[in-house]
Coordinates of C-alpha atoms in Angstrom, one line a residue:
Chain A
M223 CA 11.2 -38.1 13.3
D224 CA 11.7 -34.6 14.6
A225 CA 9.4 -31.8 13.4
I226 CA 12.5 -29.4 13.3
R227 CA 16.0 -30.2 13.6
T228 CA 19.0 -27.8 13.3
E229 CA 22.8 -28.6 13.2
N230 CA 25.3 -25.7 14.0
L231 CA 22.8 -23.3 12.4
T232 CA 24.6 -20.0 11.9
K233 CA 23.6 -16.6 10.6
K234 CA 25.8 -13.5 10.0
Y235 CA 24.1 -10.5 8.6
A236 CA 26.3 -8.2 6.4
L237 CA 26.1 -4.8 7.9
G238 CA 27.1 -2.9 4.8
W239 CA 30.2 -1.6 3.3
R240 CA 33.2 -1.9 5.7
R241 CA 31.0 -2.4 8.6
G242 CA 31.6 -6.0 9.1
K243 CA 29.0 -8.6 10.1
L244 CA 26.5 -9.2 12.7
L245 CA 26.3 -12.6 14.2
A246 CA 22.7 -13.1 14.7
L247 CA 22.7 -16.9 15.5
E248 CA 25.6 -19.1 16.6
R249 CA 25.9 -22.8 16.2
L250 CA 22.1 -23.5 17.2
N251 CA 21.3 -27.3 17.7
L252 CA 17.6 -27.5 18.2
R253 CA 15.2 -30.4 18.1
V254 CA 11.6 -29.8 18.1
H255 CA 9.9 -33.3 18.6
E256 CA 6.7 -34.1 16.7
G257 CA 3.7 -33.4 18.8
E258 CA 5.1 -31.1 21.4
V259 CA 4.8 -27.4 22.0
Y260 CA 8.2 -25.8 22.2
G261 CA 8.8 -22.3 23.4
L262 CA 11.6 -20.2 22.1
L263 CA 12.3 -17.5 24.6
G264 CA 14.8 -14.6 24.7
P265 CA 15.2 -10.8 24.8
N266 CA 14.8 -8.6 21.6
G267 CA 17.6 -9.4 19.3
S268 CA 18.6 -12.7 20.8
G269 CA 18.0 -14.4 17.4
K270 CA 14.6 -15.9 17.8
S271 CA 13.0 -14.3 14.6
T272 CA 16.2 -15.1 12.8
T273 CA 15.9 -18.7 13.7
L274 CA 12.3 -18.8 12.4
K275 CA 13.3 -17.1 9.2
L276 CA 16.1 -19.7 8.7
I277 CA 13.8 -22.5 9.2
L278 CA 11.3 -21.0 6.7
G279 CA 14.1 -20.4 4.2
L280 CA 13.3 -16.6 4.2
V281 CA 17.0 -15.8 4.8
T282 CA 20.2 -18.0 3.7
R283 CA 22.2 -19.7 6.4
T284 CA 25.8 -18.9 6.9
E285 CA 26.7 -22.2 8.2
G286 CA 25.0 -25.4 9.4
E287 CA 21.8 -27.2 8.3
A288 CA 18.1 -27.2 9.1
W289 CA 15.4 -29.6 8.3
I290 CA 11.7 -29.7 8.6
F291 CA 10.4 -33.3 9.0
D292 CA 13.8 -34.4 7.6
V293 CA 13.4 -32.1 4.4
P294 CA 16.2 -29.7 4.2
C295 CA 14.9 -26.2 4.8
D296 CA 16.1 -24.6 1.6
Q297 CA 13.8 -26.8 -0.4
V298 CA 10.2 -25.7 -1.1
A299 CA 8.8 -29.1 -0.1
S300 CA 10.0 -28.4 3.4
R301 CA 7.1 -25.9 3.7
L302 CA 4.3 -28.3 2.8
H303 CA 3.3 -28.9 6.3
V304 CA 4.2 -25.7 7.9
G305 CA 1.9 -22.8 9.0
F306 CA 3.5 -19.5 10.0
L307 CA 2.2 -16.4 11.8
P308 CA 4.7 -13.6 11.9
E309 CA 5.0 -11.1 14.6
N310 CA 2.4 -8.2 14.2
P311 CA 1.2 -9.4 10.8
Y312 CA -0.6 -7.2 8.3
F313 CA -2.6 -8.8 6.0
Y314 CA -4.1 -7.5 2.6
R315 CA -6.3 -4.8 4.1
Y316 CA -8.5 -4.6 0.9
L317 CA -9.6 -8.3 1.2
T318 CA -12.4 -9.8 3.5
G319 CA -11.8 -12.5 6.1
V320 CA -13.1 -15.1 3.6
E321 CA -11.1 -13.8 0.6
T322 CA -7.9 -13.7 2.8
L323 CA -8.3 -17.5 3.7
E324 CA -9.2 -18.3 0.0
F325 CA -6.0 -16.7 -1.2
Y326 CA -3.8 -18.6 1.2
G327 CA -5.7 -21.8 0.7
R328 CA -5.3 -21.6 -3.2
L329 CA -1.3 -21.0 -2.5
C330 CA -1.5 -24.4 -0.8
G331 CA -3.2 -26.0 -3.8
M332 CA -6.8 -26.1 -2.3
R333 CA -9.9 -25.5 -4.2
G334 CA -13.6 -25.6 -4.5
A335 CA -15.8 -27.0 -1.9
A336 CA -13.1 -28.5 0.2
L337 CA -11.6 -25.0 0.6
Q338 CA -14.9 -23.3 1.4
K339 CA -15.7 -26.0 4.0
R340 CA -12.3 -25.5 5.6
I341 CA -12.7 -21.7 5.6
D342 CA -16.0 -22.0 7.4
A343 CA -14.4 -24.3 9.9
L344 CA -11.4 -22.1 10.6
L345 CA -13.5 -19.0 11.0
E346 CA -15.6 -20.8 13.4
L347 CA -12.5 -22.0 15.3
V348 CA -10.9 -18.5 15.6
G349 CA -14.2 -16.7 16.4
L350 CA -14.5 -14.7 13.3
A351 CA -17.6 -16.1 11.8
R352 CA -19.6 -13.0 11.9
A353 CA -16.9 -10.8 10.6
R354 CA -16.2 -13.1 7.6
D355 CA -17.3 -10.6 4.9
R356 CA -15.8 -7.5 6.5
R357 CA -12.6 -6.2 5.0
L358 CA -9.6 -6.6 7.1
A359 CA -9.0 -2.8 7.1
G360 CA -11.9 -2.8 9.6
Y361 CA -10.5 -5.6 11.8
S362 CA -9.1 -4.8 15.4
K363 CA -5.5 -6.0 16.3
G364 CA -6.9 -9.1 18.0
M365 CA -9.0 -10.0 15.0
L366 CA -6.0 -9.5 12.7
Q367 CA -4.0 -12.0 15.0
R368 CA -6.8 -14.5 14.8
I369 CA -7.2 -14.2 11.0
G370 CA -3.4 -14.7 11.0
L371 CA -3.7 -17.9 13.0
A372 CA -6.4 -19.1 10.5
Q373 CA -4.3 -18.4 7.5
A374 CA -1.6 -20.4 9.2
L375 CA -3.9 -23.3 9.6
V376 CA -5.8 -23.2 6.3
H377 CA -3.9 -26.3 4.9
D378 CA -4.1 -28.2 8.1
P379 CA -0.3 -28.1 8.7
K380 CA 1.5 -30.5 11.0
L381 CA 3.8 -27.8 12.3
L382 CA 3.0 -24.2 13.4
L383 CA 5.5 -21.6 13.7
L384 CA 4.1 -18.7 15.9
D385 CA 6.1 -15.5 16.3
E386 CA 4.6 -13.5 19.4
P387 CA 0.9 -14.7 18.7
T388 CA -0.5 -12.6 21.5
A389 CA 1.4 -9.4 20.9
G390 CA -0.9 -6.5 21.2
V391 CA -3.8 -8.6 22.0
D392 CA -6.1 -8.0 25.1
P393 CA -6.2 -10.6 28.0
I394 CA -9.3 -12.3 26.6
G395 CA -8.0 -12.7 23.2
S396 CA -4.6 -13.8 24.5
R397 CA -6.4 -16.3 26.5
D398 CA -8.4 -17.5 23.5
I399 CA -5.1 -17.9 21.7
R400 CA -3.5 -19.9 24.5
D401 CA -6.5 -22.2 24.6
L402 CA -6.4 -22.7 20.7
I403 CA -2.7 -23.6 21.1
L404 CA -3.5 -26.3 23.7
R405 CA -6.4 -27.5 21.4
L406 CA -3.9 -27.9 18.5
K407 CA -1.5 -29.8 20.8
Q408 CA -4.4 -32.1 21.6
M409 CA -5.0 -32.6 17.8
G410 CA -1.3 -33.9 17.6
K411 CA 0.1 -30.6 15.9
T412 CA 3.7 -29.5 16.8
V413 CA 4.2 -25.7 17.8
L414 CA 7.2 -23.6 17.9
L415 CA 6.3 -20.5 19.9
C416 CA 8.2 -17.4 20.3
S417 CA 6.7 -15.2 23.1
H418 CA 7.8 -12.7 25.6
L419 CA 4.9 -13.7 27.8
L420 CA 6.6 -16.1 30.2
A421 CA 3.6 -17.1 32.2
Q422 CA 1.7 -18.0 28.9
V423 CA 4.8 -19.9 27.7
Q424 CA 4.9 -21.7 31.0
D425 CA 1.2 -22.7 30.7
V426 CA 1.4 -24.1 27.2
C427 CA 4.8 -25.3 26.5
D428 CA 6.4 -28.9 27.1
R429 CA 9.9 -27.6 26.5
I430 CA 11.6 -24.3 26.2
G431 CA 15.0 -23.0 24.9
I432 CA 16.4 -19.6 26.0
L433 CA 18.3 -17.7 23.4
N434 CA 20.5 -14.8 24.3
L435 CA 23.0 -13.0 21.8
G436 CA 22.4 -15.7 19.3
Q437 CA 23.3 -18.7 21.5
M438 CA 21.1 -21.2 23.2
I439 CA 21.9 -20.6 26.9
L440 CA 19.4 -22.8 28.5
E441 CA 17.0 -25.7 27.2
G442 CA 14.9 -28.4 28.7
D443 CA 11.6 -29.4 30.0
V444 CA 9.4 -26.6 31.5
R445 CA 8.2 -28.5 34.5
T446 CA 11.7 -29.8 35.5
L447 CA 13.4 -26.3 34.8
I448 CA 11.1 -24.4 37.0
R449 CA 10.8 -26.9 39.8
D450 CA 12.4 -25.7 43.0
Q451 CA 13.8 -29.1 44.3
R452 CA 14.6 -27.9 47.8
R453 CA 11.2 -26.6 48.7
L454 CA 7.7 -28.1 49.1
S455 CA 4.4 -26.4 49.2
F456 CA 1.1 -27.5 50.7
T457 CA -2.1 -25.9 49.7
V458 CA -4.8 -26.7 52.5
Q459 CA -8.3 -25.5 53.0
N460 CA -10.4 -24.8 56.1
L461 CA -7.5 -25.4 58.5
P462 CA -8.2 -23.8 62.0
A463 CA -5.4 -21.8 63.8
E464 CA -4.5 -24.4 66.2
G465 CA -4.1 -26.8 63.3
Q466 CA -1.8 -24.5 61.6
A467 CA 0.4 -24.3 64.7
R468 CA 0.6 -28.1 64.8
V469 CA 1.5 -28.5 61.1
E470 CA 4.4 -26.1 61.6
E471 CA 5.5 -27.8 64.8
A472 CA 5.4 -31.1 62.9
V473 CA 7.5 -29.7 60.0
R474 CA 10.1 -28.5 62.5
A475 CA 10.2 -31.7 64.4
A476 CA 10.9 -33.5 61.2
G477 CA 13.9 -31.4 60.6
G478 CA 12.2 -29.0 58.0
Q479 CA 12.0 -25.2 58.0
V480 CA 8.8 -23.3 57.6
I481 CA 9.8 -20.4 55.0
A482 CA 6.3 -18.8 54.6
V483 CA 2.7 -19.3 55.6
E484 CA 0.4 -17.3 53.4
H485 CA -2.8 -17.2 51.6
P486 CA -2.2 -18.2 47.9
Q487 CA -2.8 -15.5 45.4
T488 CA -4.9 -15.5 42.3
T489 CA -3.3 -14.3 39.0
L490 CA -4.0 -10.8 37.7
E491 CA -5.5 -12.5 34.5
S492 CA -7.9 -14.7 36.4
L493 CA -9.0 -11.6 38.4
F494 CA -9.5 -9.5 35.2
L495 CA -11.5 -12.3 33.6
D496 CA -13.5 -13.0 36.6
A497 CA -14.5 -9.3 36.9
L498 CA -15.7 -9.4 33.3
R499 CA -17.5 -12.5 33.6
K500 CA -19.3 -11.1 36.8
D501 CA -20.4 -7.7 35.0
E502 CA -24.0 -8.2 34.4
R503 CA -23.7 -6.3 31.0
G504 CA -21.7 -9.1 29.5
M505 CA -18.5 -9.0 27.4
R506 CA -18.1 -7.3 24.1
Q507 CA -18.0 -9.8 21.2
H508 CA -14.7 -9.9 19.4
D509 CA -16.3 -9.9 16.0
Chain B
M172 CA 10.8 -39.9 0.1
T173 CA 10.6 -36.2 -0.2
E174 CA 7.6 -34.8 -1.9
R175 CA 8.5 -32.6 -4.8
V176 CA 7.0 -29.1 -5.4
G177 CA 7.2 -28.1 -9.0
F178 CA 6.4 -24.8 -10.7
S179 CA 2.7 -24.2 -10.4
A180 CA 0.8 -22.0 -12.8
G181 CA -2.2 -22.0 -10.3
R182 CA 0.0 -20.4 -7.7
V183 CA 1.1 -17.8 -10.1
G184 CA -2.4 -17.2 -11.1
T185 CA -3.5 -16.8 -7.5
I186 CA -0.8 -14.2 -6.7
A187 CA -1.5 -12.3 -10.1
L188 CA -5.2 -12.1 -9.4
N189 CA -4.4 -11.0 -5.8
T190 CA -1.9 -8.3 -7.1
F191 CA -4.7 -7.0 -9.6
T192 CA -7.3 -6.9 -6.9
E193 CA -5.0 -5.0 -4.6
S194 CA -4.3 -2.4 -7.4
V195 CA -7.8 -1.9 -8.6
R196 CA -9.2 -1.5 -4.9
Q197 CA -6.7 1.3 -4.3
K198 CA -8.0 4.9 -4.8
V199 CA -4.8 6.3 -6.5
Y200 CA -5.5 3.9 -9.5
Y201 CA -9.1 5.2 -10.0
I202 CA -7.8 8.7 -9.7
L203 CA -5.2 8.2 -12.4
L204 CA -7.5 6.2 -14.6
I205 CA -10.5 8.7 -14.5
F206 CA -7.9 11.7 -15.1
A207 CA -6.6 9.8 -18.0
L208 CA -10.3 9.2 -19.4
V209 CA -11.0 12.8 -19.0
V210 CA -7.9 13.9 -20.8
I211 CA -8.6 11.5 -23.7
A212 CA -12.3 12.6 -23.9
S213 CA -11.3 16.2 -24.0
A214 CA -9.3 15.5 -27.2
S215 CA -12.4 15.6 -29.3
F216 CA -13.4 19.1 -28.1
F217 CA -10.4 20.8 -30.1
A218 CA -11.9 22.3 -33.2
Q219 CA -9.7 24.9 -34.5
F220 CA -8.2 22.7 -37.4
S221 CA -9.5 21.5 -40.7
F222 CA -11.4 18.0 -40.5
S223 CA -8.3 16.0 -41.5
E224 CA -6.0 17.8 -38.9
Q225 CA -8.8 17.3 -36.2
L226 CA -8.8 13.6 -36.6
K227 CA -5.0 13.7 -36.6
F228 CA -5.0 15.6 -33.5
V229 CA -7.4 13.3 -31.7
K230 CA -5.2 10.2 -32.6
D231 CA -1.9 11.9 -31.8
F232 CA -3.3 13.3 -28.5
C233 CA -5.0 10.1 -27.5
L234 CA -2.0 7.8 -28.4
G235 CA 0.3 10.1 -26.4
A236 CA -2.1 10.1 -23.5
L237 CA -2.3 6.3 -23.6
S238 CA 1.4 6.0 -23.6
V239 CA 1.9 8.6 -20.6
F240 CA -0.9 7.6 -18.3
G241 CA -0.3 3.9 -19.1
A242 CA 3.3 4.5 -18.2
L243 CA 2.4 6.3 -14.9
I244 CA 0.0 3.4 -14.0
A245 CA 2.6 0.6 -14.9
I246 CA 5.5 2.3 -13.0
I247 CA 3.3 3.4 -9.9
G248 CA 1.6 0.2 -9.8
T249 CA 4.7 -2.0 -10.0
A250 CA 7.0 0.1 -7.8
Q251 CA 5.0 -0.1 -4.6
M252 CA 4.4 -3.9 -4.9
L253 CA 7.5 -5.4 -3.4
P254 CA 8.3 -2.6 -0.7
A255 CA 4.6 -2.9 0.4
E256 CA 4.9 -6.6 0.7
L257 CA 8.1 -6.4 2.7
E258 CA 6.8 -3.4 4.9
N259 CA 3.6 -5.2 5.6
R260 CA 5.3 -8.6 6.1
T261 CA 2.7 -10.3 3.9
I262 CA 5.6 -11.6 1.9
Y263 CA 6.4 -13.8 5.0
T264 CA 3.2 -15.4 4.9
I265 CA 3.2 -16.1 1.3
L266 CA 6.8 -17.5 1.1
A267 CA 6.1 -19.6 4.3
K268 CA 3.7 -21.5 2.3
P269 CA 5.1 -24.0 -0.5
V270 CA 5.5 -21.0 -3.0
R271 CA 8.6 -20.6 -5.1
R272 CA 10.0 -17.1 -5.1
G273 CA 9.9 -17.3 -9.0
E274 CA 6.2 -18.0 -8.8
F275 CA 5.6 -14.9 -6.4
L276 CA 7.7 -12.6 -8.7
L277 CA 6.0 -13.9 -11.8
G278 CA 2.6 -13.7 -10.2
K279 CA 3.3 -10.1 -9.0
Y280 CA 4.5 -9.1 -12.5
L281 CA 1.4 -10.6 -14.2
G282 CA -0.8 -8.9 -11.9
S283 CA 0.7 -5.6 -12.8
V284 CA 0.4 -6.4 -16.4
C285 CA -3.2 -7.2 -16.0
L286 CA -3.7 -3.9 -14.4
V287 CA -1.9 -2.1 -17.5
A288 CA -4.1 -4.2 -19.8
V289 CA -7.3 -3.3 -18.1
S290 CA -6.2 0.4 -18.0
L291 CA -5.3 0.4 -21.7
L292 CA -8.5 -1.2 -22.6
F293 CA -10.6 1.5 -20.8
M294 CA -8.5 4.2 -22.2
G295 CA -8.6 2.5 -25.6
L296 CA -12.3 2.6 -25.3
M297 CA -12.5 6.1 -24.5
F298 CA -10.1 6.8 -27.5
G299 CA -12.6 5.0 -29.9
A300 CA -15.4 7.0 -28.3
A301 CA -13.5 10.2 -28.9
L302 CA -12.8 9.3 -32.5
W303 CA -16.4 8.2 -33.1
F304 CA -17.6 11.4 -31.6
K305 CA -15.4 13.5 -33.8
E306 CA -16.1 11.5 -36.8
H307 CA -19.9 12.1 -36.4
R308 CA -19.5 15.7 -35.7
L309 CA -17.3 16.2 -38.8
I310 CA -19.8 14.2 -40.9
A311 CA -22.6 16.5 -39.6
E312 CA -20.6 19.5 -40.3
A313 CA -19.7 18.2 -43.8
L314 CA -23.4 17.4 -44.5
A315 CA -24.5 20.9 -43.2
M316 CA -22.3 22.3 -46.0
A317 CA -23.7 19.9 -48.5
E318 CA -25.6 22.7 -50.5
S319 CA -22.6 24.6 -51.3
T320 CA -20.4 21.5 -52.0
P321 CA -20.3 19.4 -55.2
A322 CA -21.8 16.0 -54.8
D323 CA -18.6 14.1 -55.6
E324 CA -16.3 16.3 -53.4
L325 CA -18.9 15.8 -50.5
Q326 CA -18.7 12.0 -51.0
H327 CA -14.9 12.1 -51.1
T328 CA -14.9 14.2 -48.0
L329 CA -17.3 11.7 -46.1
Q330 CA -15.1 8.7 -47.4
Q331 CA -12.0 10.4 -46.0
I332 CA -13.4 11.2 -42.7
R333 CA -14.6 7.6 -42.2
A334 CA -11.2 6.1 -43.6
E335 CA -9.3 8.3 -41.1
A336 CA -11.5 7.7 -38.1
L337 CA -11.5 3.8 -38.8
D338 CA -7.8 3.5 -39.3
P339 CA -7.0 -0.3 -38.3
D340 CA -3.4 0.8 -37.5
I341 CA -4.5 2.5 -34.5
L342 CA -5.0 -1.1 -32.8
K343 CA -1.3 -1.9 -33.9
G344 CA -0.2 1.4 -32.2
V345 CA -2.2 0.4 -28.9
L346 CA -0.8 -3.1 -29.0
L347 CA 2.9 -1.8 -29.2
I348 CA 2.1 0.7 -26.5
F349 CA 1.0 -2.4 -24.4
V350 CA 4.2 -4.2 -25.1
K351 CA 6.2 -1.2 -24.1
L352 CA 4.3 -0.8 -20.8
A353 CA 4.9 -4.5 -19.9
L354 CA 8.5 -3.9 -20.5
L355 CA 8.5 -0.8 -18.3
A356 CA 6.7 -2.9 -15.6
V357 CA 9.4 -5.4 -15.8
V358 CA 12.1 -2.7 -15.5
T359 CA 10.3 -1.3 -12.3
L360 CA 10.1 -4.8 -10.9
L361 CA 13.8 -5.5 -11.4
V362 CA 14.6 -2.2 -9.6
S363 CA 12.5 -3.2 -6.7
T364 CA 14.1 -6.5 -6.4
F365 CA 17.2 -4.7 -4.8
S366 CA 15.7 -1.5 -3.6
T367 CA 13.3 -1.1 -0.6
S368 CA 12.0 2.4 -1.6
M369 CA 9.2 3.1 -3.9
V370 CA 10.4 6.6 -4.5
F371 CA 13.7 5.1 -5.8
N372 CA 12.0 2.6 -8.0
V373 CA 9.8 5.3 -9.5
A374 CA 12.7 7.7 -10.0
V375 CA 15.1 5.1 -11.6
T376 CA 12.2 3.7 -13.9
V377 CA 11.2 7.2 -15.0
M378 CA 14.9 7.8 -15.9
V379 CA 14.9 4.6 -17.9
F380 CA 11.6 5.6 -19.6
L381 CA 13.1 9.1 -20.7
A382 CA 16.5 7.5 -21.7
G383 CA 14.5 4.8 -23.5
H384 CA 12.6 7.4 -25.6
L385 CA 15.8 9.6 -26.0
R386 CA 18.1 6.6 -27.0
G387 CA 18.3 7.4 -30.7
V388 CA 19.2 11.0 -30.0
A389 CA 21.8 10.1 -27.4
T390 CA 23.3 7.6 -29.7
E391 CA 23.6 10.3 -32.5
A392 CA 25.0 12.8 -30.1
W393 CA 27.4 10.9 -27.8
G394 CA 27.4 7.4 -29.5
E395 CA 31.2 7.6 -29.9
M396 CA 31.8 7.4 -26.2
L397 CA 32.3 4.0 -25.0
W398 CA 30.6 4.4 -21.7
V399 CA 27.5 6.0 -23.3
R400 CA 27.2 3.1 -25.8
A401 CA 27.7 0.6 -22.8
L402 CA 24.7 2.4 -20.9
L403 CA 22.4 2.7 -23.9
A404 CA 22.9 -1.0 -24.5
I405 CA 21.3 -1.7 -21.3
V406 CA 18.4 0.8 -21.7
P407 CA 15.7 -0.6 -24.0
D408 CA 14.9 1.3 -27.1
L409 CA 11.3 2.6 -26.2
S410 CA 11.3 5.0 -29.1
A411 CA 11.0 1.8 -31.3
F412 CA 7.4 1.2 -30.0
N413 CA 6.2 4.6 -31.0
V414 CA 4.4 4.4 -34.4
A415 CA 2.1 7.4 -33.7
D416 CA 3.8 9.4 -36.4
D417 CA 3.2 6.7 -39.2
I418 CA -0.6 6.5 -38.0
I419 CA -1.0 10.3 -38.1
L420 CA 0.9 10.6 -41.5
G421 CA -1.3 7.6 -42.7
N422 CA 1.6 5.3 -43.5
V423 CA 0.5 1.6 -43.5
I424 CA 2.4 -0.1 -40.5
P425 CA 3.2 -3.6 -41.7
W426 CA 2.4 -6.6 -39.3
G427 CA 6.0 -7.7 -39.9
H428 CA 7.1 -4.6 -38.3
V429 CA 4.6 -4.9 -35.4
G430 CA 5.8 -8.6 -34.8
K431 CA 9.5 -7.6 -34.9
V432 CA 9.1 -4.7 -32.4
A433 CA 6.8 -6.8 -30.2
L434 CA 9.5 -9.6 -30.3
Y435 CA 12.0 -7.2 -29.3
G436 CA 10.0 -6.2 -26.3
L437 CA 9.3 -9.8 -25.3
V438 CA 12.9 -10.8 -25.4
R439 CA 13.9 -7.9 -23.3
T440 CA 11.0 -8.6 -20.9
V441 CA 12.1 -12.2 -20.5
I442 CA 15.8 -11.2 -20.0
L443 CA 14.8 -8.6 -17.3
L444 CA 12.3 -11.1 -15.7
A445 CA 15.2 -13.6 -15.4
A446 CA 17.5 -10.9 -13.9
A447 CA 14.9 -10.0 -11.4
H448 CA 14.5 -13.5 -10.4
L449 CA 18.2 -14.0 -10.0
I450 CA 18.3 -11.2 -7.7
F451 CA 15.2 -11.8 -5.7
S452 CA 15.9 -15.5 -5.1
R453 CA 19.1 -14.3 -3.4
R454 CA 17.5 -11.6 -1.5
E455 CA 17.3 -11.8 2.5
I456 CA 13.7 -11.1 3.5

């Protein structure tokens, strides 16, 4: 069974009196398999958020169909097993972390000790246990994003829709969210992720789809799509200079071409995190 | 087999409680309520009338204050609900859960009605305190003049003061004000289902509030014009809820009349809620 399935899903927004319609999404045929992390990519205005809204029944489709676990998206029952984190979420600022999760938990029919136990576990999972009784008005951007993830997970959904989950979050928070997505995947959850951070998508997604101007222009397995079939790279260690010359010679002798010989570079993210880790004063706690 | 998600009073209650909490934790609500309480309390300090007129003045002034401040709280409290939900995108996180739009709307409305009820309760208690204070002051004044007043006349005066101060019809008046404010809240909610601006919601509802009170006058003056009659048919008759004049004149208000007016308000409220649901369930969010 697919977690999400759409057939010719189309959305046209009315632009107002005598201004026609805007085609936001055109004949989208999307399949997100159960247990995979799917990345929906595309520039601003490409139709990513519209796709999420259509799947959640927040806007009505112009044409086509959409299902969540084979339940049509216009039925309330389709949202029984879905958790959603919108882009830049603002929650009720006057509620504390615990009150926020109680509110969303009750909306999902949870009550009493089971709900309290779930809230404790979630606050621990997203690293907000120490800020549990603080009002959200005093939360940082990263903390809001993490309480957003917790509310999306409160009823232990099988499917998670995450719209730019790391928008505005610092690299440490961003890495935490990436690790959390990977942990959710290990737990068998299905994740549909919309993001501009391509490196992050590459790290966590099994498959991706690229939307542009409302149309799916490329889709497939991440590793297959980014693999350069014509080139091969070796990463070797402790190779003396004469050894390097002999390797290059061997490549040429076998009919290959040496394109570049260089020291591999670390990522800026690794450099940043290493620098903070080595700082003897330690790191600021998020909560 | 697809699981069914029916209407849930629990979800409605959760949203209502959250809406109520949101409102009472906002400073604007406290400012309005404190101002209303100060105004009501000040009613007992006017003393330039005879005792009967003083009590009438307190009742008239306080019932008016309850109506006006209650309307302000109902309109402002309800007008910002949906625009704030949309602007802050909190509505996305709620409707992404298995929550029906009707449950969301009803929960929001009931939260607003709870706010109005609690505000009326506080204002009503202050009204009672103002009446009690005035009653005791007038009794003390009457007793101070006891030497120069014949005993039976003094007794009559004291009885009259107590009867006027403890008029049970005041409760009927407050009950009808509550029904009127609940109706006003649903008008505001209906407007906010198709508008995104809080200012627009407030402006339209204030116009309905004024038109609803002036409906009788308008019907008399322009009732022959078809478009005026059509417009007035949409606007609820809010003057029907005003029984302050009867209370002040000492006329008994029969429960039958209270029930009839309350039923009128309830029917109007249900119709407007259904209309709000119809619009909101089709709204693109």
